[in-house]
Amino acid sequence: MKDCTINTPVVAISRHRLMTDGAGVTTLVVLHSCPLRCRWCLNPQTWREGSTFQMMTPMQLLTHVRVDDLYFQATGGGVTFGGGEPALRSAFISEFRKVCPRQWKLNIETSLNVAQEHVERLTPVIDEFVIDIKDMNPQIYKAYTGVDNIRTIENLKFIAAAGLADKCLIRIPLIPGFNTEDDRKRSETMLSEMGFTRFDKFEYKTDINK
Ligand code: SF4
């Protein structure tokens, strides 16, 4: 099969994940770069200066992950793209969809804080969007991530208007030192009014004194 020339920086590949990054058995592919600077970031190796990664074409990634083809097909699993912000690599993911087996599920863990063209490219090829919205309140979002959430909200509206809300699991974290249970309820209400129904509510585990 002909490979395309789009390279993407791969930080890590984690195999045999069960029901943590989508349905069935999945392989998590961690991609480099992120526009956010979250205070409690668990993956700073995806954006810190000097972090290491390997450039791969879609076919090269397929060569790495297809060893688990039987697991994916038997369990309804596949590949989950994480990061960092994997939505920045929408062109690569779109090409990967063309070369990987049609039966594989493709999932993405994203903040959606990217240009809308990326989301437009991803909606036809992604089976499940796992979206960490941090908090819908712009002040809380900016205090926690260092950037605004205008693009996140516009992209949520785009997905809802396209009738794809059921493809989305929305993560609404309780963020120590940044939001409260009441803030989180307000976020959930806003998202429900937009048409989203599937939420994952949890608390970031962190050392608030560090
Ligand atoms: S979006 Fe994820 S990778 Fe990026 S800074 Fe926040 S926690 Fe870290």
Coordinates of C-alpha atoms and ligand atoms in Angstrom, one line a residue:
M1 CA 0.0 0.0 0.0
K2 CA 1.3 3.5 -0.9
D3 CA 2.4 5.5 2.1
C4 CA 1.9 9.3 2.3
T5 CA 4.6 11.7 3.2
I6 CA 2.9 13.2 6.3
N7 CA 5.2 12.7 9.2
T8 CA 4.1 13.1 12.8
P9 CA 6.2 13.2 16.0
V10 CA 5.4 10.1 18.2
V11 CA 6.4 10.4 21.8
A12 CA 5.3 6.9 23.0
I13 CA 3.2 3.9 22.1
S14 CA 1.4 2.0 24.9
R15 CA -0.2 -1.4 24.1
H16 CA -2.8 -3.6 25.6
R17 CA -4.9 -0.9 27.3
L18 CA -8.3 -2.3 28.4
M19 CA -11.4 0.0 28.5
T20 CA -9.3 3.1 29.5
D21 CA -9.0 4.9 26.1
G22 CA -12.1 3.7 24.3
A23 CA -13.9 0.4 23.7
G24 CA -12.0 -2.9 23.8
V25 CA -8.3 -3.3 23.7
T26 CA -6.5 -0.2 22.5
T27 CA -3.1 1.0 21.8
L28 CA -2.4 4.6 22.9
V29 CA -0.2 6.6 20.5
V30 CA 1.1 9.8 22.3
L31 CA 1.8 12.6 19.9
H32 CA 4.0 15.6 20.5
S33 CA 3.0 19.3 20.9
C34 CA 0.3 21.0 22.9
P35 CA -1.0 24.6 22.8
L36 CA -2.0 24.5 26.5
R37 CA 0.1 24.7 29.6
C38 CA -2.0 23.1 32.3
R39 CA -0.9 23.6 35.8
W40 CA -1.2 19.9 36.7
C41 CA 0.0 18.5 33.3
L42 CA 0.8 14.8 33.6
N43 CA 2.5 14.7 30.2
P44 CA 5.0 17.6 30.0
Q45 CA 7.3 15.4 27.9
T46 CA 4.9 16.1 25.1
W47 CA 5.7 19.8 24.9
R48 CA 8.8 20.6 27.0
E49 CA 11.8 21.8 25.1
G50 CA 14.3 19.0 24.5
S51 CA 11.6 16.2 24.8
T52 CA 12.3 13.3 22.5
F53 CA 10.0 11.7 19.8
Q54 CA 10.2 9.7 16.7
M55 CA 9.0 11.0 13.4
M56 CA 6.6 8.4 11.7
T57 CA 4.6 8.2 8.5
P58 CA 1.1 6.6 8.7
M59 CA 2.5 3.3 7.3
Q60 CA 5.4 3.3 9.8
L61 CA 2.9 3.7 12.7
L62 CA 0.8 1.0 11.2
T63 CA 3.8 -1.3 11.2
H64 CA 4.2 -0.7 15.0
V65 CA 0.6 -1.1 16.0
R66 CA -0.8 -3.9 13.7
V67 CA 0.8 -6.5 15.9
D68 CA -2.4 -6.2 18.0
D69 CA -4.8 -6.5 15.1
L70 CA -6.3 -9.7 16.5
Y71 CA -7.0 -8.1 19.9
F72 CA -8.5 -5.0 18.2
Q73 CA -10.8 -7.0 16.0
A74 CA -11.8 -9.5 18.7
T75 CA -12.7 -6.8 21.2
G76 CA -13.9 -3.9 19.1
G77 CA -10.9 -1.9 20.0
G78 CA -8.3 0.0 18.0
V79 CA -6.0 3.0 18.3
T80 CA -6.3 6.0 20.6
F81 CA -4.4 9.2 19.8
G82 CA -3.3 11.1 22.9
G83 CA -0.8 13.7 23.7
G84 CA -0.1 16.5 24.0
E85 CA -2.8 17.6 21.6
P86 CA -3.2 15.0 18.9
A87 CA -5.9 17.0 17.1
L88 CA -3.1 19.2 15.8
R89 CA -2.1 16.1 13.7
S90 CA -5.4 15.8 12.0
A91 CA -3.9 15.3 8.5
F92 CA -1.8 12.4 9.8
I93 CA -4.7 10.8 11.6
S94 CA -6.9 11.1 8.5
E95 CA -4.2 9.4 6.4
F96 CA -3.7 6.7 9.0
R97 CA -7.5 5.9 8.8
K98 CA -6.9 5.2 5.1
V99 CA -4.1 2.6 5.7
C100 CA -5.4 0.9 8.8
P101 CA -8.0 -1.9 8.8
R102 CA -11.5 -0.5 8.5
Q103 CA -12.7 -2.5 11.5
W104 CA -10.3 -0.7 13.9
K105 CA -11.9 2.0 16.1
L106 CA -10.0 5.3 16.1
N107 CA -10.3 7.4 19.2
I108 CA -8.8 10.8 20.2
E109 CA -8.2 12.4 23.6
T110 CA -8.3 16.1 23.0
S111 CA -8.9 19.5 24.5
L112 CA -10.5 20.6 21.2
N113 CA -8.4 23.9 21.6
V114 CA -7.4 23.8 17.9
A115 CA -8.4 25.5 14.7
Q116 CA -11.7 24.2 13.4
E117 CA -10.2 22.9 10.2
H118 CA -8.6 20.1 12.3
V119 CA -12.0 19.1 13.8
E120 CA -13.6 19.1 10.4
R121 CA -10.9 16.8 9.2
L122 CA -11.3 14.5 12.2
T123 CA -15.1 14.1 12.4
P124 CA -15.3 11.7 9.5
V125 CA -12.5 9.4 10.7
I126 CA -12.8 9.4 14.5
D127 CA -15.1 6.9 16.3
E128 CA -14.9 8.5 19.7
F129 CA -13.8 11.9 20.9
V130 CA -12.8 12.0 24.5
I131 CA -12.8 15.8 25.2
D132 CA -11.2 17.3 28.4
I133 CA -12.9 20.6 28.6
K134 CA -11.1 21.5 31.9
D135 CA -13.9 24.1 32.9
M136 CA -16.3 26.0 30.7
N137 CA -15.8 29.2 32.7
P138 CA -13.3 31.3 30.6
Q139 CA -11.5 32.8 33.6
I140 CA -11.0 29.4 35.3
Y141 CA -9.9 27.9 32.0
K142 CA -7.3 30.6 31.4
A143 CA -6.0 30.5 34.9
Y144 CA -5.5 26.7 34.7
T145 CA -4.2 26.4 31.1
G146 CA -2.7 29.8 30.3
V147 CA -4.9 30.2 27.2
D148 CA -8.5 31.0 26.4
N149 CA -11.2 28.5 25.6
I150 CA -12.8 30.3 22.6
R151 CA -11.8 27.6 20.1
T152 CA -12.8 24.8 22.5
I153 CA -16.4 26.2 22.8
E154 CA -16.6 26.9 19.0
N155 CA -15.5 23.3 18.2
L156 CA -18.0 21.9 20.7
K157 CA -20.8 23.8 19.0
F158 CA -19.5 22.6 15.6
I159 CA -19.6 19.0 16.7
A160 CA -23.1 19.4 18.3
A161 CA -24.5 21.1 15.2
A162 CA -23.1 18.3 13.0
G163 CA -25.2 15.8 15.1
L164 CA -22.1 14.1 16.5
A165 CA -22.6 14.7 20.2
D166 CA -23.1 11.0 20.8
K167 CA -19.6 10.4 19.5
C168 CA -18.2 12.4 22.5
L169 CA -17.3 11.5 26.0
I170 CA -16.8 14.9 27.8
R171 CA -14.4 14.9 30.7
I172 CA -15.3 17.5 33.4
P173 CA -12.6 17.4 36.1
L174 CA -12.6 18.9 39.5
I175 CA -9.3 20.8 39.4
P176 CA -7.7 21.3 42.9
G177 CA -7.1 25.0 43.5
F178 CA -9.0 26.1 40.3
N179 CA -12.6 25.1 40.3
T180 CA -15.3 23.9 42.7
E181 CA -18.2 21.4 42.5
D182 CA -20.5 24.3 41.7
D183 CA -18.3 25.4 38.8
R184 CA -18.4 21.8 37.5
K185 CA -22.1 21.6 37.7
R186 CA -22.3 24.9 35.7
S187 CA -20.0 23.3 33.1
E188 CA -22.2 20.2 32.9
T189 CA -25.4 22.3 32.5
M190 CA -23.9 24.3 29.6
L191 CA -22.7 21.2 27.9
S192 CA -26.1 19.5 28.4
E193 CA -27.8 22.5 26.8
M194 CA -25.5 22.1 23.8
G195 CA -26.7 18.5 23.4
F196 CA -23.9 16.5 25.0
T197 CA -25.1 13.6 27.2
R198 CA -22.0 11.5 28.1
F199 CA -19.8 12.9 30.9
D200 CA -16.8 11.6 32.8
K201 CA -16.6 13.5 36.1
F202 CA -13.5 12.9 38.2
E203 CA -10.9 14.8 40.3
Y204 CA -7.3 15.5 39.2
K205 CA -5.0 13.8 41.7
T206 CA -2.2 16.2 42.4
D207 CA 0.0 17.6 45.1
I208 CA -1.5 21.1 45.4
N209 CA 1.6 22.3 47.4
K210 CA 4.1 21.5 44.7
Ligands
SF4_1 S1 -3.7 19.5 27.4 FE1 -2.8 17.7 28.3 S2 -0.7 17.6 27.5 FE2 -1.5 19.7 27.1 S3 -0.7 20.9 28.9 FE3 -2.8 20.2 29.4 S4 -2.6 18.2 30.5 FE4 -0.6 18.7 29.4

